[in-house]
Coordinates of N, CA and C in Angstrom, one line a residue:
M89 N 22.6 -3.8 -2.1 CA 21.7 -4.0 -3.1 C 21.8 -2.9 -4.1
T90 N 21.6 -1.7 -3.5 CA 21.9 -0.5 -4.5 C 23.1 -0.4 -5.3
N91 N 24.2 -0.9 -4.6 CA 25.4 -0.9 -5.4 C 25.4 -2.0 -6.5
A92 N 24.7 -3.1 -6.4 CA 24.5 -3.9 -7.3 C 23.7 -3.2 -8.5
A93 N 22.8 -2.6 -8.3 CA 21.8 -2.1 -9.0 C 22.6 -0.9 -9.9
I94 N 23.3 -0.1 -9.1 CA 24.2 1.0 -9.8 C 25.1 0.4 -11.0
D95 N 25.7 -0.9 -10.3 CA 26.4 -1.5 -11.3 C 25.9 -1.9 -12.6
I96 N 24.6 -2.5 -12.7 CA 23.8 -3.0 -13.9 C 23.6 -1.7 -14.6
V97 N 23.1 -0.7 -13.9 CA 22.6 0.3 -15.0 C 23.8 1.1 -15.4
S98 N 25.0 1.0 -14.7 CA 26.1 1.8 -15.6 C 26.8 1.1 -16.5
R99 N 26.6 -0.2 -16.5 CA 27.4 -1.1 -17.5 C 26.7 -1.4 -18.7
K100 N 25.1 -1.6 -18.6 CA 24.5 -1.9 -19.7 C 23.8 -0.9 -20.3
H101 N 23.8 -0.8 -21.5 CA 23.0 0.3 -22.2 C 21.5 -0.2 -23.1
E102 N 21.4 -1.5 -22.9 CA 20.1 -1.8 -23.3 C 19.0 -1.7 -22.3
P103 N 18.0 -1.9 -22.7 CA 16.6 -1.9 -21.7 C 16.9 -2.8 -20.7
F104 N 16.3 -2.4 -19.5 CA 16.8 -3.3 -18.0 C 15.6 -3.3 -17.4
F105 N 15.3 -4.2 -16.6 CA 14.2 -4.4 -15.7 C 14.9 -4.7 -14.2
L106 N 14.6 -3.8 -13.2 CA 15.0 -4.2 -11.8 C 14.0 -4.2 -10.9
F107 N 14.0 -5.2 -10.1 CA 13.0 -5.1 -9.1 C 13.9 -5.3 -7.4
L108 N 13.9 -4.3 -7.1 CA 14.7 -4.1 -5.6 C 13.7 -4.1 -4.6
N109 N 14.1 -5.1 -3.4 CA 13.1 -5.1 -2.3 C 14.0 -4.8 -1.2
Y110 N 13.8 -3.7 -0.8 CA 14.4 -3.0 0.2 C 13.6 -3.7 1.8
F111 N 14.4 -4.1 2.5 CA 13.8 -4.9 3.5 C 14.1 -4.2 4.8
D112 N 14.8 -3.1 4.9 CA 15.4 -2.5 6.0 C 14.3 -2.0 7.1
A113 N 13.1 -1.6 6.3 CA 12.0 -1.1 7.5 C 11.2 -2.3 8.0
H114 N 11.9 -3.1 8.8 CA 11.1 -4.3 9.2 C 11.6 -4.8 10.5
E115 N 10.9 -5.4 11.1 CA 11.3 -5.9 12.4 C 12.6 -6.8 12.2
P116 N 13.4 -6.8 13.5 CA 13.4 -5.9 14.5 C 13.9 -4.5 14.2
H117 N 13.2 -3.5 14.6 CA 13.6 -2.1 14.3 C 14.9 -1.6 15.0
A118 N 15.7 -1.0 14.4 CA 16.8 -0.5 14.7 C 17.2 0.9 14.2
Q119 N 17.9 1.7 14.8 CA 18.5 2.9 14.3 C 19.2 2.8 13.1
M120 N 19.2 3.4 12.2 CA 19.9 3.5 10.9 C 20.4 4.9 10.6
G121 N 21.6 5.2 10.3 CA 22.1 6.5 10.2 C 21.9 7.2 11.4
S122 N 22.0 8.5 11.2 CA 21.9 9.5 12.4 C 21.1 10.8 11.8
P123 N 19.9 10.6 11.3 CA 19.3 11.8 10.7 C 19.2 12.8 11.9
P124 N 19.4 14.2 11.3 CA 19.5 15.2 12.3 C 18.3 15.4 13.0
W125 N 17.1 15.0 12.9 CA 15.8 15.1 13.5 C 15.9 14.0 14.6
F126 N 16.7 12.9 14.6 CA 16.4 11.9 15.3 C 17.0 12.0 17.0
N127 N 16.4 11.6 18.0 CA 16.7 11.9 19.4 C 16.9 10.7 19.8
A128 N 18.2 9.9 19.9 CA 18.4 8.8 20.3 C 17.9 8.4 21.9
A129 N 18.1 9.5 22.6 CA 17.8 9.4 24.3 C 16.2 9.2 24.2
A130 N 15.3 9.8 23.4 CA 13.9 9.7 23.6 C 13.1 8.8 22.6
A131 N 14.1 8.1 21.9 CA 13.5 7.6 20.7 C 12.4 6.3 21.2
R132 N 11.4 6.3 20.4 CA 10.3 5.1 20.6 C 10.4 4.2 19.4
P133 N 9.9 3.0 19.3 CA 10.0 2.2 18.0 C 9.7 2.9 17.0
V134 N 8.8 3.8 16.8 CA 8.5 4.2 15.6 C 9.3 5.2 15.2
D135 N 10.2 5.7 16.0 CA 11.2 6.8 15.6 C 12.2 6.0 14.9
L136 N 12.6 4.6 15.6 CA 13.5 3.8 14.8 C 13.0 3.2 13.5
Y137 N 11.8 3.2 13.5 CA 11.2 2.8 12.0 C 11.5 3.9 11.0
D138 N 11.3 5.2 11.5 CA 11.3 6.2 10.7 C 13.0 6.3 10.2
T139 N 13.9 6.2 10.8 CA 15.1 6.2 10.5 C 15.4 5.1 9.4
E140 N 14.8 4.0 9.5 CA 14.9 2.8 8.6 C 14.5 3.5 7.2
I141 N 13.2 4.1 7.2 CA 12.6 4.7 5.9 C 13.4 5.8 5.2
A142 N 14.1 6.4 6.3 CA 14.8 7.7 5.7 C 16.2 7.1 5.1
Y143 N 16.6 5.9 5.5 CA 17.8 5.2 5.0 C 17.4 4.7 3.5
I144 N 16.2 4.0 3.6 CA 15.7 3.4 2.2 C 15.5 4.8 1.4
D145 N 15.1 5.8 1.8 CA 14.7 7.0 0.8 C 16.3 7.5 0.4
S146 N 17.3 7.4 1.1 CA 18.7 7.8 0.6 C 19.3 6.9 -0.2
E147 N 18.9 5.4 -0.1 CA 19.4 4.6 -1.2 C 18.8 4.5 -2.4
V148 N 17.3 4.8 -2.4 CA 16.5 5.2 -3.8 C 17.1 6.3 -4.5
A149 N 17.4 7.4 -3.3 CA 17.8 8.6 -4.1 C 19.3 8.5 -5.2
R150 N 20.1 7.7 -4.2 CA 21.4 7.6 -4.7 C 21.3 6.6 -6.2
L151 N 20.3 5.6 -6.3 CA 20.2 4.9 -7.4 C 19.5 5.9 -8.6
L152 N 18.7 6.7 -8.3 CA 18.0 7.6 -9.2 C 19.0 8.7 -9.6
Q153 N 19.8 9.1 -8.7 CA 20.9 10.2 -9.1 C 21.8 9.4 -10.2
T154 N 22.0 8.2 -9.9 CA 22.8 7.8 -11.0 C 22.4 7.6 -12.4
L155 N 20.9 7.3 -12.2 CA 20.2 7.3 -13.5 C 20.3 8.7 -14.3
E156 N 20.1 9.5 -13.5 CA 20.0 10.9 -13.9 C 21.5 11.4 -14.4
Q157 N 22.6 10.9 -13.9 CA 23.9 11.3 -14.2 C 24.3 10.4 -15.6
K158 N 23.6 9.4 -15.8 CA 23.7 8.4 -17.2 C 22.8 9.0 -18.0
A159 N 22.0 9.8 -17.9 CA 20.9 10.4 -18.8 C 20.0 9.4 -19.3
R160 N 19.6 8.5 -18.1 CA 18.9 7.5 -18.5 C 17.3 7.5 -17.6
L161 N 17.4 8.5 -16.6 CA 16.1 8.5 -15.6 C 14.9 8.8 -16.2
D162 N 15.1 9.9 -17.3 CA 13.6 10.3 -18.0 C 13.5 9.3 -19.1
N163 N 14.0 8.2 -19.2 CA 13.8 7.0 -20.1 C 13.3 5.7 -19.3
T164 N 13.2 5.8 -17.9 CA 12.9 4.7 -17.1 C 11.9 5.0 -16.3
L165 N 10.7 4.0 -16.4 CA 9.5 3.9 -15.5 C 9.9 3.5 -14.2
V166 N 9.8 4.4 -13.2 CA 10.0 4.2 -11.7 C 8.8 4.0 -11.2
V167 N 8.5 2.7 -10.4 CA 7.5 2.5 -9.5 C 8.2 2.3 -8.1
I168 N 7.6 3.0 -7.2 CA 8.0 2.8 -5.8 C 6.7 2.3 -4.8
A169 N 6.8 1.1 -4.3 CA 5.6 0.7 -3.7 C 6.1 0.0 -2.4
A170 N 4.9 -0.3 -1.4 CA 5.3 -1.0 -0.3 C 4.2 -2.2 0.0
D171 N 4.5 -3.3 0.6 CA 3.6 -4.4 0.7 C 2.6 -4.2 1.9
H172 N 3.2 -3.5 2.9 CA 2.4 -3.2 3.9 C 2.9 -2.5 5.0
G173 N 2.1 -1.7 5.7 CA 2.6 -0.7 6.8 C 3.0 -1.4 8.1
E174 N 2.8 -0.5 9.3 CA 3.3 -1.1 10.5 C 2.5 -0.5 11.7
Y175 N 2.2 -1.4 12.4 CA 1.5 -1.0 13.7 C 2.4 -0.6 14.9
F176 N 2.1 0.5 15.5 CA 2.8 0.8 16.6 C 2.1 1.1 18.0
G177 N 1.0 0.4 18.3 CA 0.3 0.2 19.4 C -1.2 0.8 19.0
E178 N -1.3 1.1 17.6 CA -2.8 1.3 17.3 C -3.6 0.1 17.6
R179 N -4.7 0.4 18.1 CA -5.5 -0.9 18.5 C -4.8 -1.8 19.1
K180 N -3.9 -1.6 20.0 CA -3.0 -2.5 20.6 C -2.4 -3.4 19.9
L181 N -2.1 -3.0 18.7 CA -1.4 -3.8 17.6 C 0.1 -3.7 17.7
R182 N 1.0 -4.4 17.1 CA 2.2 -4.3 17.0 C 2.6 -5.2 15.7
G183 N 3.6 -4.8 14.9 CA 4.2 -5.2 13.8 C 3.1 -5.1 12.5
H184 N 3.1 -6.3 11.9 CA 2.2 -6.4 10.7 C 1.1 -7.7 10.8
P185 N 0.4 -8.0 11.8 CA -0.5 -9.0 11.8 C -1.6 -8.9 10.7
A186 N -2.2 -9.7 10.4 CA -3.3 -9.9 9.4 C -4.5 -9.0 9.6
A187 N -4.3 -7.8 10.0 CA -5.3 -6.7 10.4 C -5.4 -5.6 9.0
V188 N -6.6 -5.4 8.8 CA -6.6 -4.6 7.5 C -7.0 -3.0 7.8
Y189 N -6.7 -2.5 9.0 CA -6.8 -1.1 9.1 C -5.7 -0.3 8.4
E190 N -5.9 1.0 8.4 CA -5.2 2.1 7.8 C -3.8 1.7 7.9
P191 N -3.2 1.9 9.3 CA -1.7 1.8 9.5 C -1.0 0.8 8.7
S192 N -1.8 -0.4 8.5 CA -1.0 -1.5 7.5 C -1.5 -1.6 6.2
T193 N -2.4 -0.9 5.7 CA -3.1 -1.1 4.1 C -2.7 0.2 3.6
R194 N -2.6 1.3 4.1 CA -2.3 2.6 3.4 C -0.8 2.7 3.3
V195 N -0.3 2.5 2.1 CA 1.2 2.5 1.8 C 1.4 3.4 0.6
P196 N 2.8 3.7 0.5 CA 3.3 4.7 -0.7 C 2.8 3.6 -1.9
L197 N 2.7 4.6 -3.0 CA 2.8 4.1 -4.3 C 3.0 5.4 -5.1
A198 N 4.2 5.3 -5.9 CA 4.6 6.4 -6.5 C 5.0 6.0 -7.9
L199 N 4.6 6.6 -9.2 CA 5.2 6.4 -10.3 C 5.9 7.5 -11.1
R200 N 6.9 7.5 -11.8 CA 7.5 8.4 -12.8 C 7.8 8.1 -13.9
L201 N 7.5 8.8 -14.8 CA 7.9 8.5 -16.4 C 7.6 9.8 -17.1
P202 N 8.5 10.9 -17.4 CA 8.1 12.1 -17.8 C 7.2 11.9 -19.2
G203 N 6.5 12.7 -19.1 CA 5.5 12.8 -20.7 C 4.5 11.7 -20.7
V204 N 4.5 10.7 -19.6 CA 3.6 9.7 -19.7 C 2.6 9.6 -18.3
V205 N 3.5 9.6 -17.4 CA 2.8 9.7 -16.0 C 2.6 11.1 -15.6
P206 N 1.3 11.7 -15.7 CA 1.1 12.9 -15.2 C 1.8 13.3 -13.7
K207 N 2.1 14.5 -13.4 CA 2.6 14.8 -12.2 C 1.4 15.1 -11.3
G208 N 1.9 15.2 -9.8 CA 0.9 15.3 -9.1 C 0.5 14.2 -8.2
R209 N -0.5 14.4 -7.4 CA -1.1 13.3 -6.2 C -2.6 13.2 -7.1
T210 N -2.9 11.9 -6.5 CA -4.3 11.6 -6.8 C -5.1 11.0 -5.7
D211 N -6.5 11.6 -5.5 CA -7.3 11.1 -4.3 C -7.8 9.7 -4.6
R212 N -7.7 9.1 -5.9 CA -8.1 7.7 -6.2 C -7.5 6.7 -5.2
R213 N -8.4 5.8 -4.9 CA -7.7 4.6 -3.9 C -7.7 3.6 -4.8
T214 N -6.3 2.9 -4.7 CA -5.9 2.1 -5.7 C -5.4 0.9 -4.9
G215 N -5.1 -0.3 -5.6 CA -4.4 -1.4 -4.9 C -3.2 -1.8 -5.6
L216 N -2.5 -2.7 -5.0 CA -1.1 -3.0 -5.6 C -1.5 -3.8 -6.7
H217 N -2.5 -4.7 -6.6 CA -2.9 -5.5 -7.8 C -3.1 -4.6 -9.1
E218 N -3.4 -3.2 -8.8 CA -3.7 -2.4 -10.2 C -2.3 -2.0 -10.9
V219 N -1.1 -2.1 -10.1 CA 0.1 -1.6 -10.6 C 0.4 -2.3 -12.1
F220 N 0.0 -3.6 -12.2 CA 0.5 -4.3 -13.5 C -0.4 -3.3 -14.7
R221 N -1.5 -3.1 -14.4 CA -2.2 -2.2 -15.3 C -1.6 -0.6 -15.5
M222 N -1.0 -0.2 -14.4 CA -0.3 1.0 -14.7 C 0.9 0.9 -15.5
V223 N 1.7 -0.1 -15.3 CA 3.1 -0.4 -15.9 C 2.6 -0.7 -17.4
Q224 N 1.5 -1.6 -17.7 CA 1.3 -1.9 -18.9 C 0.6 -0.7 -19.7
D225 N 0.0 0.4 -19.3 CA -0.5 1.5 -19.9 C 0.6 2.5 -20.0
A226 N 1.5 2.6 -19.1 CA 2.8 3.5 -19.3 C 3.5 3.1 -20.4
L227 N 4.0 1.9 -20.5 CA 4.9 1.2 -21.6 C 4.2 1.3 -23.0
A228 N 2.7 1.3 -22.9 CA 2.2 1.1 -24.3 C 1.8 2.5 -24.8
G229 N 2.1 3.7 -23.7 CA 1.8 5.0 -24.2 C 0.3 5.4 -23.8
S230 N -0.5 4.3 -23.3 CA -1.9 4.6 -23.1 C -2.2 5.7 -22.0
S231 N -3.2 6.1 -22.0 CA -3.5 7.3 -21.1 C -3.8 6.6 -19.5
L232 N -3.3 7.5 -18.6 CA -3.2 7.0 -17.3 C -4.6 8.1 -16.6
D233 N -5.2 8.6 -17.5 CA -6.2 9.5 -16.7 C -7.1 8.8 -15.9
W234 N -7.2 7.5 -16.0 CA -8.2 6.8 -14.9 C -7.6 6.8 -13.5
L235 N -6.3 7.2 -13.4 CA -5.8 7.3 -12.1 C -6.0 8.7 -11.4
K236 N -6.6 9.6 -12.3 CA -6.7 11.0 -11.7 C -8.0 11.1 -10.7
A237 N -9.0 10.7 -11.3 CA -10.2 11.0 -10.5 C -10.5 10.0 -9.4
P238 N -11.1 10.4 -8.3 CA -11.7 9.3 -7.3 C -12.8 8.3 -7.9
D239 N -12.7 7.2 -7.5 CA -13.6 6.2 -8.1 C -14.7 5.8 -7.1
P240 N -15.9 6.1 -7.3 CA -17.0 6.0 -6.4 C -17.4 4.3 -6.5
T241 N -17.3 3.7 -7.6 CA -17.5 2.4 -7.6 C -17.0 1.4 -6.7
P242 N -17.9 0.7 -6.1 CA -17.2 -0.3 -5.1 C -16.4 -1.3 -5.7
K243 N -15.1 -1.4 -5.0 CA -13.9 -2.4 -5.5 C -13.3 -2.8 -4.5
I244 N -13.0 -4.0 -4.5 CA -11.9 -4.9 -3.7 C -10.6 -4.4 -3.8
L245 N -9.9 -3.9 -2.6 CA -8.4 -3.3 -2.7 C -7.5 -4.3 -1.8
T246 N -8.3 -5.3 -0.8 CA -7.3 -5.6 0.2 C -7.9 -7.2 0.4
E247 N -7.3 -8.2 0.6 CA -7.7 -9.3 1.1 C -6.5 -10.0 1.9
T248 N -7.0 -10.6 3.1 CA -5.9 -11.4 3.9 C -6.7 -12.5 4.5
W249 N -5.8 -13.3 5.0 CA -6.3 -14.9 5.5 C -5.7 -14.6 6.9
A250 N -6.8 -14.7 8.0 CA -6.6 -14.5 9.4 C -7.5 -15.5 9.8
R251 N -6.9 -16.7 10.7 CA -7.8 -17.7 11.2 C -8.8 -16.9 12.1
Q252 N -8.3 -16.0 12.9 CA -9.2 -15.5 13.9 C -10.6 -14.9 13.2
D253 N -10.4 -14.5 11.9 CA -11.6 -13.8 11.0 C -12.4 -14.8 10.2
Y254 N -12.0 -16.2 10.4 CA -13.0 -17.2 9.7 C -14.1 -17.5 10.5
D255 N -14.9 -18.0 10.0 CA -16.1 -18.8 11.0 C -15.5 -19.9 11.6
K256 N -16.3 -20.9 12.2 CA -15.8 -21.9 12.9 C -15.0 -23.0 12.1
T257 N -15.3 -23.1 10.9 CA -14.6 -24.0 10.1 C -13.9 -23.3 8.9
L258 N -12.8 -23.7 8.4 CA -12.3 -23.0 7.3 C -12.9 -23.6 6.0
P259 N -13.2 -22.2 4.9 CA -13.8 -23.0 3.9 C -12.8 -23.7 2.8
E260 N -13.5 -24.8 2.1 CA -12.6 -25.6 1.3 C -11.9 -24.9 0.2
D261 N -12.5 -23.9 -0.3 CA -12.0 -23.1 -1.6 C -10.9 -22.3 -1.2
G262 N -10.7 -22.1 0.0 CA -9.5 -21.2 0.4 C -9.6 -19.7 0.4
R263 N -11.0 -19.3 0.3 CA -11.3 -18.1 0.0 C -10.6 -17.2 1.4
P264 N -10.2 -15.9 1.2 CA -9.8 -14.8 2.2 C -10.6 -15.0 3.2
S265 N -10.2 -14.7 4.4 CA -10.9 -14.7 5.6 C -11.5 -13.1 5.8
T266 N -10.9 -12.2 5.1 CA -11.3 -10.6 5.1 C -11.1 -10.0 3.8
T267 N -12.2 -9.3 3.4 CA -12.1 -8.5 2.3 C -12.4 -7.0 2.7
V268 N -11.5 -6.2 2.1 CA -11.8 -4.9 2.1 C -12.2 -4.3 0.9
V269 N -13.4 -3.5 0.9 CA -14.3 -2.9 -0.2 C -14.2 -1.5 0.0
F270 N -13.7 -0.6 -1.1 CA -14.0 0.8 -0.9 C -14.8 1.2 -2.0
A271 N -15.6 2.2 -1.3 CA -16.5 2.9 -2.5 C -16.3 4.5 -2.3
G272 N -15.4 5.3 -2.9 CA -14.9 6.5 -2.6 C -14.2 6.3 -1.2
N273 N -14.8 7.2 -0.2 CA -13.8 7.1 1.0 C -14.6 6.1 2.2
L274 N -15.7 5.5 1.6 CA -16.2 4.3 2.5 C -15.6 3.0 2.3
K275 N -15.3 2.6 3.7 CA -14.4 1.3 3.8 C -15.2 0.2 4.2
L276 N -15.4 -0.8 3.8 CA -16.1 -2.1 4.3 C -15.1 -3.0 4.5
I277 N -14.9 -3.5 5.9 CA -14.2 -4.7 6.0 C -15.2 -5.9 6.5
H278 N -15.0 -6.8 5.6 CA -16.0 -8.0 5.6 C -15.3 -9.0 6.1
R279 N -15.7 -9.6 7.0 CA -15.0 -10.9 7.7 C -15.9 -12.2 7.6
L280 N -15.5 -13.3 7.1 CA -16.2 -14.5 7.2 C -16.9 -14.9 8.6
S281 N -16.1 -14.4 9.7 CA -16.7 -14.6 11.0 C -17.9 -13.8 11.3
G282 N -18.2 -12.8 10.6 CA -19.5 -12.0 10.4 C -19.3 -10.7 11.6
R283 N -17.8 -10.5 11.9 CA -17.5 -9.3 12.7 C -17.2 -8.2 11.6
N284 N -18.1 -7.5 11.0 CA -17.9 -6.7 9.9 C -17.9 -5.2 10.3
E285 N -17.0 -4.4 9.7 CA -17.0 -2.9 10.0 C -17.0 -2.1 8.8
L286 N -17.4 -0.8 9.0 CA -17.8 0.1 8.2 C -17.3 1.5 8.4
F287 N -16.4 2.1 7.7 CA -15.8 3.3 8.2 C -15.7 4.3 7.0
N288 N -16.0 5.6 7.3 CA -15.6 6.6 6.2 C -14.2 7.2 6.9
V289 N -13.2 6.8 5.9 CA -11.8 7.1 6.5 C -11.5 8.4 6.0
E290 N -12.4 9.4 5.5 CA -11.9 10.6 5.1 C -12.4 11.4 6.4
T291 N -13.5 11.2 7.0 CA -14.0 12.1 8.2 C -13.5 11.1 9.6
D292 N -13.2 9.9 9.4 CA -12.9 9.2 10.6 C -11.6 8.3 10.2
P293 N -10.4 9.0 10.0 CA -9.4 8.3 9.6 C -8.4 7.3 10.7
A294 N -9.1 7.4 12.0 CA -8.6 6.6 12.8 C -9.5 5.3 12.9
E295 N -10.5 5.2 12.2 CA -11.5 4.1 11.9 C -11.9 3.8 13.4
A296 N -12.5 4.9 14.2 CA -13.1 4.7 15.3 C -14.7 4.7 15.5
N297 N -15.3 4.9 14.4 CA -16.8 5.0 14.4 C -17.2 4.0 13.3
N298 N -17.7 2.8 13.9 CA -18.2 1.9 13.2 C -19.5 2.0 12.6
L299 N -19.9 2.3 11.2 CA -21.1 2.6 10.7 C -21.8 1.5 10.2
I300 N -21.5 0.2 10.5 CA -22.2 -1.1 10.0 C -23.4 -1.1 10.5
E301 N -24.1 -0.6 11.3 CA -25.4 -0.6 11.8 C -26.2 0.5 11.5
S302 N -25.5 1.4 10.9 CA -26.3 2.9 10.5 C -27.4 2.3 9.7
Q303 N -28.6 3.2 9.8 CA -29.7 3.1 9.1 C -29.9 4.2 8.2
D304 N -28.8 4.9 7.8 CA -28.8 6.0 6.8 C -29.2 5.4 5.4
P305 N -30.4 5.7 4.9 CA -30.6 5.1 3.7 C -29.5 5.2 2.7
T306 N -28.7 6.0 2.4 CA -27.4 6.2 1.4 C -26.5 5.3 1.7
L307 N -26.2 5.2 3.0 CA -25.3 4.0 3.7 C -25.7 2.7 3.3
V308 N -27.0 2.6 3.6 CA -27.4 1.0 3.5 C -27.5 0.6 2.1
A309 N -27.9 1.6 1.2 CA -27.9 1.2 -0.3 C -26.4 1.0 -0.8
L310 N -25.4 2.0 -0.3 CA -24.1 1.7 -0.6 C -23.4 0.4 -0.2
K311 N -23.8 0.1 1.2 CA -23.3 -1.0 1.7 C -23.7 -2.4 1.0
A312 N -24.9 -2.5 0.6 CA -25.5 -3.7 -0.2 C -24.7 -3.8 -1.5
K313 N -24.2 -2.8 -2.0 CA -23.4 -2.9 -3.4 C -22.0 -3.2 -3.1
M314 N -21.6 -2.9 -2.0 CA -20.3 -3.3 -1.3 C -20.3 -4.9 -1.1
L315 N -21.1 -5.3 -0.4 CA -21.3 -6.6 0.0 C -21.4 -7.6 -1.4
R316 N -22.2 -6.9 -2.3 CA -22.4 -7.7 -3.5 C -21.2 -8.0 -4.1
E317 N -20.0 -6.9 -3.9 CA -18.9 -7.2 -4.7 C -18.3 -8.4 -3.9
V318 N -18.4 -8.5 -2.8 CA -17.6 -9.7 -1.8 C -18.4 -10.9 -2.4
D319 N -19.7 -11.1 -2.5 CA -20.4 -12.3 -3.1 C -19.8 -12.6 -4.5
L320 N -19.5 -11.7 -5.4 CA -19.0 -12.0 -6.6 C -17.7 -12.5 -6.6

């Protein structure tokens, strides 16, 4: 796939759009290449996964190096994203079931376009559904300052459809069984089954302390706003 992409950017001089879906970091996990840090004798499944990611990194690097050699990299908007993460025993889960804890929902998102996309990282929590706006603003030359600051406003960032998280009967409108609302670092997992959870993922990154029953006035008020987002 990388070779095909390199062929396209090497032959064509007009503007191009490429969507490359690297599928290597996926079950069944297997060693890819021989990174110097990899110990095959003591390898766990997550170590095999890491070799797959390292391999994808090297392929993306190969494409970007070609763009740089062709003097096209700085005129190309590069977006790198992932659709889901992977569980390796966290919460006794494996693979990527329809569970919305951080191992599966916190994924890479990187943009690059010199002079348009500011350098650095942001603490703002965003969702893949916002990538369209990012691309639109970057191509229009609009400000991307909205990406810089954390956003305390409750907003839905993830939805999933899991039969075990529905109530006894499936809703006719096909709504998601599970909705994740963020307000800053506070994360609400709302399930139609009623099995809701609330975590502060900054102080509790392992999502071990469910705050859903907390009577702290600040949390109660914020939780009400987050639930309102689900209702809307």
